[in-house]
Short mmCIF file of C-alpha atoms and ligand atoms in Angstrom, two decimals:
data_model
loop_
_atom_site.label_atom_id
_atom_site.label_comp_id
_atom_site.label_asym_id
_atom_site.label_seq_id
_atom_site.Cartn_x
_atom_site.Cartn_y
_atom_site.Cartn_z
CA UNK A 946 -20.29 25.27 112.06
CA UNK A 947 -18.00 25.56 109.12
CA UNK A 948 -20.41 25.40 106.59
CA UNK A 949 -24.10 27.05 105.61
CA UNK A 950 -26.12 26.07 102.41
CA UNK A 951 -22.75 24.42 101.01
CA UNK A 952 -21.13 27.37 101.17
CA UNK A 953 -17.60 27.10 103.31
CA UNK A 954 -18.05 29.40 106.46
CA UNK A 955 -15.75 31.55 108.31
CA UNK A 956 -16.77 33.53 111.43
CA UNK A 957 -14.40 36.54 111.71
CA UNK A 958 -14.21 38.78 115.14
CA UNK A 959 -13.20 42.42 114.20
CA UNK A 960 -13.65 44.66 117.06
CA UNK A 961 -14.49 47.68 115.03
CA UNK A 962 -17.45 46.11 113.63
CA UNK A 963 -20.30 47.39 115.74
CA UNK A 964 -22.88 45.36 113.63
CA UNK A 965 -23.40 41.64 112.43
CA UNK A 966 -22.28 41.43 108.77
CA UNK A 967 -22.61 38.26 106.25
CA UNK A 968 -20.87 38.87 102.97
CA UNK A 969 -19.96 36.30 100.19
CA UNK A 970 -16.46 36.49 98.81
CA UNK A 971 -15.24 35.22 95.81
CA UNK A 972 -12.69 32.67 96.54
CA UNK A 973 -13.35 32.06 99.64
CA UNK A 974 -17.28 31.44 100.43
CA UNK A 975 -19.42 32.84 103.12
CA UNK A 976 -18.06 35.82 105.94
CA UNK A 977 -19.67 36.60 108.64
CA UNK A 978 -17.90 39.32 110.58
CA UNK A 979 -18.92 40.03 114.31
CA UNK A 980 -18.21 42.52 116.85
CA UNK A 981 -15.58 41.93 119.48
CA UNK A 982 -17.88 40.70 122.50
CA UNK A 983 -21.05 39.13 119.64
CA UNK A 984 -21.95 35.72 120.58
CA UNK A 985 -21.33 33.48 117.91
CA UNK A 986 -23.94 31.09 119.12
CA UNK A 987 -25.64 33.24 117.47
CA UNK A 988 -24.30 32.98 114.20
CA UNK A 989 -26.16 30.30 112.81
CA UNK A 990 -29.95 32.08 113.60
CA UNK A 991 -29.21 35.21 111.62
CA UNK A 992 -27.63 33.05 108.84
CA UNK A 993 -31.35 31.52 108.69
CA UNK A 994 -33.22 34.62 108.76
CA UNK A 995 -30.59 35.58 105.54
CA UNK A 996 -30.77 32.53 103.86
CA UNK A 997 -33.14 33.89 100.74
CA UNK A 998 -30.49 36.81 100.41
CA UNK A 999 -27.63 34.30 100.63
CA UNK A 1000 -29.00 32.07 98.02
CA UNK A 1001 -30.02 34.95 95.90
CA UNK A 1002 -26.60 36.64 96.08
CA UNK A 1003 -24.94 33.04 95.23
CA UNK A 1004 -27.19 32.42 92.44
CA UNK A 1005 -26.07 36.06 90.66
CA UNK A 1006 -22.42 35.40 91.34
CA UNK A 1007 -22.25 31.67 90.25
CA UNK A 1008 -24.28 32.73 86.86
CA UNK A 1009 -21.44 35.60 86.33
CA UNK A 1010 -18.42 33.04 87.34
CA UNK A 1011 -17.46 33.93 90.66
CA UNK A 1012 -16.15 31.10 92.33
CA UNK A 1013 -17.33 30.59 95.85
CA UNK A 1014 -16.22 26.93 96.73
CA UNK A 1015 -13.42 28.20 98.76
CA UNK A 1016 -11.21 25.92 96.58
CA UNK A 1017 -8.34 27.07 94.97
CA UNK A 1018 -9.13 26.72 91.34
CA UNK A 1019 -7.10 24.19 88.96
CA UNK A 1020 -4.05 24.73 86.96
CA UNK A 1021 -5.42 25.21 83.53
CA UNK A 1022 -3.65 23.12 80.99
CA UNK A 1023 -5.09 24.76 77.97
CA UNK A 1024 -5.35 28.99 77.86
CA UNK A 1025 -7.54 30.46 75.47
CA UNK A 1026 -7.88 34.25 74.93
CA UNK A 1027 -10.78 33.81 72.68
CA UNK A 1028 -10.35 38.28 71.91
CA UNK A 1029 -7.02 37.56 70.56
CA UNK A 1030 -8.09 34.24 68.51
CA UNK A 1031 -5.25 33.12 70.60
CA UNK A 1032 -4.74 29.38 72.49
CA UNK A 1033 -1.97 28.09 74.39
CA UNK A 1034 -1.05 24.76 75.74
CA UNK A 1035 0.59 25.27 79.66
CA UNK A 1036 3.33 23.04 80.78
CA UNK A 1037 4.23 23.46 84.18
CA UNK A 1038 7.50 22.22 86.05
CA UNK A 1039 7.71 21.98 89.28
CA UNK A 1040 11.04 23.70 90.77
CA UNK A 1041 11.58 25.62 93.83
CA UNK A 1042 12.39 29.68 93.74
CA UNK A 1043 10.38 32.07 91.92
CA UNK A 1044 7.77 30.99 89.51
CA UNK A 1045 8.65 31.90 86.12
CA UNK A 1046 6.81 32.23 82.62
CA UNK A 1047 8.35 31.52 79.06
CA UNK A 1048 6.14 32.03 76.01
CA UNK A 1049 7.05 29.82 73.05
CA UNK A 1050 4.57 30.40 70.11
CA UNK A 1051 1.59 28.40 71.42
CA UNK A 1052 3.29 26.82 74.66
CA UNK A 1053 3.51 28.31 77.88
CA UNK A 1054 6.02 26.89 80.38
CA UNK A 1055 5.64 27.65 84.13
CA UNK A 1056 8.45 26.65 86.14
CA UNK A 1057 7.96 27.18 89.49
CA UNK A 1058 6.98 25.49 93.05
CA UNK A 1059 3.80 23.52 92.45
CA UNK A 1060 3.13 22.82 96.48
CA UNK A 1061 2.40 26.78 95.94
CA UNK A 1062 -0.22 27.23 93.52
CA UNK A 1063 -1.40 30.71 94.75
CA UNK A 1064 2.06 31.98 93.23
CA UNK A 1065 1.64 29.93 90.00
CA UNK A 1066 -1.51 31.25 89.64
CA UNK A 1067 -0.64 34.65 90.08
CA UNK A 1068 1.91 34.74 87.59
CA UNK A 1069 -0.74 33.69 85.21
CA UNK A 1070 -3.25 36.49 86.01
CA UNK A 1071 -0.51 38.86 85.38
CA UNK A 1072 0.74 37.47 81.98
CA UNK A 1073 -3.39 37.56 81.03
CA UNK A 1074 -3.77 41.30 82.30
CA UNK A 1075 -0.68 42.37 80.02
CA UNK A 1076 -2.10 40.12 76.73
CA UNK A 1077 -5.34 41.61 77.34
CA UNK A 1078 -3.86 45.39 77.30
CA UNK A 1079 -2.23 44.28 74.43
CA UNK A 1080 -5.74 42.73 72.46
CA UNK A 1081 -7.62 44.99 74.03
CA UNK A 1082 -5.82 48.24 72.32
CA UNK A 1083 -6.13 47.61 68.57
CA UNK A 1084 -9.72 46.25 68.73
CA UNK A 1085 -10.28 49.54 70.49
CA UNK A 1086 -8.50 51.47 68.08
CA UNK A 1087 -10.17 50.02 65.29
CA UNK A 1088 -13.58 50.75 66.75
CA UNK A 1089 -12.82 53.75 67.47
CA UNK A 1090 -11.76 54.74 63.96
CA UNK A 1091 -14.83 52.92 62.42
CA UNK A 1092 -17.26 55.17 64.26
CA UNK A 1093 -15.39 58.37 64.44
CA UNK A 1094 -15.87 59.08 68.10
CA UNK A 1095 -12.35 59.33 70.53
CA UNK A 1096 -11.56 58.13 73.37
CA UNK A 1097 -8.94 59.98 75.74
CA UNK A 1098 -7.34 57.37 77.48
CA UNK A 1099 -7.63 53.45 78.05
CA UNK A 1100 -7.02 51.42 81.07
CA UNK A 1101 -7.50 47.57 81.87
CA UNK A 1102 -7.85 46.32 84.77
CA UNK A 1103 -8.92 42.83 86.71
CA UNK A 1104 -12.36 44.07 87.44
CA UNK A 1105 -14.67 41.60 89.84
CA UNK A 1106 -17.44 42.83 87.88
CA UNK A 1107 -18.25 45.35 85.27
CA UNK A 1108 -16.68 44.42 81.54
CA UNK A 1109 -15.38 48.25 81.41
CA UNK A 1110 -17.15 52.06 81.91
CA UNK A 1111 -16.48 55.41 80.16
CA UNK A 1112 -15.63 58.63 82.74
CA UNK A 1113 -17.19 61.99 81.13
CA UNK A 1114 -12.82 62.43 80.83
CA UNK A 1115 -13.05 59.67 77.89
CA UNK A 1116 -11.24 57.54 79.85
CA UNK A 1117 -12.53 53.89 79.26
CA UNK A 1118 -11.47 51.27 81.57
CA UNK A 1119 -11.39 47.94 80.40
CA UNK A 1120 -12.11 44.39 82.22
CA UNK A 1121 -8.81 42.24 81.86
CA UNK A 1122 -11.70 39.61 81.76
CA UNK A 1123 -12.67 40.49 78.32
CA UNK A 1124 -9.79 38.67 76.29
CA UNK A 1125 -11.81 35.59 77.90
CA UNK A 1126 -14.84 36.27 75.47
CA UNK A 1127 -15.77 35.95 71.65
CA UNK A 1128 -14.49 38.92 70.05
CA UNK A 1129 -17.90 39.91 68.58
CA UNK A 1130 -18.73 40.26 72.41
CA UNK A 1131 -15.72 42.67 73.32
CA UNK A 1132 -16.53 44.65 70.25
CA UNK A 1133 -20.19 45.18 71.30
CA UNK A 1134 -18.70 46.55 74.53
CA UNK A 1135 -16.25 48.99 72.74
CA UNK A 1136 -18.86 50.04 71.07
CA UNK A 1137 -21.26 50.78 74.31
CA UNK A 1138 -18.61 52.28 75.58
CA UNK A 1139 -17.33 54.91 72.78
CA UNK A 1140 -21.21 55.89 72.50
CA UNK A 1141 -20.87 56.75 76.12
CA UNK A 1142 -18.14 59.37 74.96
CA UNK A 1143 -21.24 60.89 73.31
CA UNK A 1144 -23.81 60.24 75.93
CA UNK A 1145 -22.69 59.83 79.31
CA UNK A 1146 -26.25 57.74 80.43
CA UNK A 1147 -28.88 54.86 78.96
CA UNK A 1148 -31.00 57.39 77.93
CA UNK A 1149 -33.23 56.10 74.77
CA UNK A 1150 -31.30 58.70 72.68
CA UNK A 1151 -27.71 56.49 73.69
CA UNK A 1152 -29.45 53.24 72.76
CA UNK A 1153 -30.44 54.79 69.34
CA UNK A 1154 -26.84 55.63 68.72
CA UNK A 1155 -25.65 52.24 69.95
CA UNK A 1156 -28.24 51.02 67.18
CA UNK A 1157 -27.31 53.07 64.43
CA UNK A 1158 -23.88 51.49 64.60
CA UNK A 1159 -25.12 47.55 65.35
CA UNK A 1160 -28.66 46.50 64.98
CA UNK A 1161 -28.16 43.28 67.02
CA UNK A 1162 -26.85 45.11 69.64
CA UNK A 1163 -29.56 43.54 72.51
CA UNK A 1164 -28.30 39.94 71.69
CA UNK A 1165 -25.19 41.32 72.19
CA UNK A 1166 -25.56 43.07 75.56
CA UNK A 1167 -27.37 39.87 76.92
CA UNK A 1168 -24.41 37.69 75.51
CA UNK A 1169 -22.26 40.45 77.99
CA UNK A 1170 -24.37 39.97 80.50
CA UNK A 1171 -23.98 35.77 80.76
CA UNK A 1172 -19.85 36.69 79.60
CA UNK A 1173 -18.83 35.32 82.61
CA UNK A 1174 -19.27 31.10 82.09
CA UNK A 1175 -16.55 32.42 79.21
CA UNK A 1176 -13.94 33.73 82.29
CA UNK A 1177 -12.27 30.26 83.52
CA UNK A 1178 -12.43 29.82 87.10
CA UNK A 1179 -8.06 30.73 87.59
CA UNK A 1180 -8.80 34.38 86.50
CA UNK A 1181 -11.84 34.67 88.26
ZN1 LIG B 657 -23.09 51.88 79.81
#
């Protein structure tokens, strides 16, 4: 069995599991991870009795951009960090070594062994993660400013899931992700996230204050919540 509902499948021994456990990883498809001695005969029954959960849990990861085909994704030929109104064309040459990056105005060239597209890919994650700390400052700044609350520190990160959060430091950590999405998107979650310097919770009193400061803000939080068809499938 190396496959279940379409899914790719990958049966994993670990002998300090003491329990059956079925997980779905990004990337890579359906895990289920056995105990040292398990039958996995087996296998394929309790991947029937789980099959609602499975299809449930693919359905929510799919609609938020997680890839699960087990594929690696393409090379992307076009790049466009729709936060920083910013679009680049990628040329890539194949050549063995290290994979390097050069940024030319709108043209990215990748240089680097193409038989190895894990590397190539990587390199691009990283170059995104540092643009998006980049973007991702000013429009922070700026919103900031425009409703007079501070923020003590920011942070991006490549986040599987949440866009960013607020610690009751001020701290607001920032999905790498969000330089993928319509700017009037990323604003809407600078916004919830400088309220949350004021209110640390969704109380009705924190969704007043989000309102105060953008009356559309429920279009907005449901555009956040679909963000992730904006997130191509290489930085997922
Ligand atoms: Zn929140």
């Amino acid at each position: 069995m190396t496959e279940f509902c379409g899914l790719p499948l990958t049966i994993r021994k670990n002998p300090r599991a003491r329990r059956v456990l079925v997980k779905l990883i990004p990337g890579r498809g359906l895990e289920v991870v056995v105990p040292r001695r398990f039958d996995t005969d087996l296998v394929p029954e309790i991947l029937n009795e789980k099959r609602a959960w499975i299809e449930r849990t693919r359905i929510r990861m799919e609609e938020s951009g997680v890839d699960l085909s087990g594929r690696l994704p393409d090379l992307p030929e076009i790049i466009s960090f729709r936060a920083a109104g910013r679009e680049y064309q990628v040329d890539y040459l194949d050549r063995p070594g290290r994979v390097k990056l050069t940024e030319n105005a709108s043209r990215l060239m990748v240089c680097g062994p193409m038989d190895e597209p894990v590397f190539i890919l990587e390199v691009l994650r990283k170059f995104t993660a540092s643009k998006a700390r980049e973007a991702l400052l000013p429009l922070l700044d700026a919103m900031s400013r425009r409703l007079g609350m501070d923020y003590t520190a920011m942070r991006v990160r490549r986040q599987k899931t949440r866009w960013g959060s607020c610690s009751a430091r001020g701290t607001i950590s920032l999905n790498a992700k969000l330089l993928f999405l319509p700017v009037e998107l990323v604003n809407q979650l600078l916004l919830h996230e400088l309220c949350h310097t004021r209110q640390l919770n969704h109380s009705a009193k924190y969704w007043a204050l989000v309102a105060r400061h953008e009356p559309d803000f429920a279009r907005l939080e449901d555009g956040l919540k679909h963000g992730g068809r904006f997130v191509p499938p290489w930085f997922s």
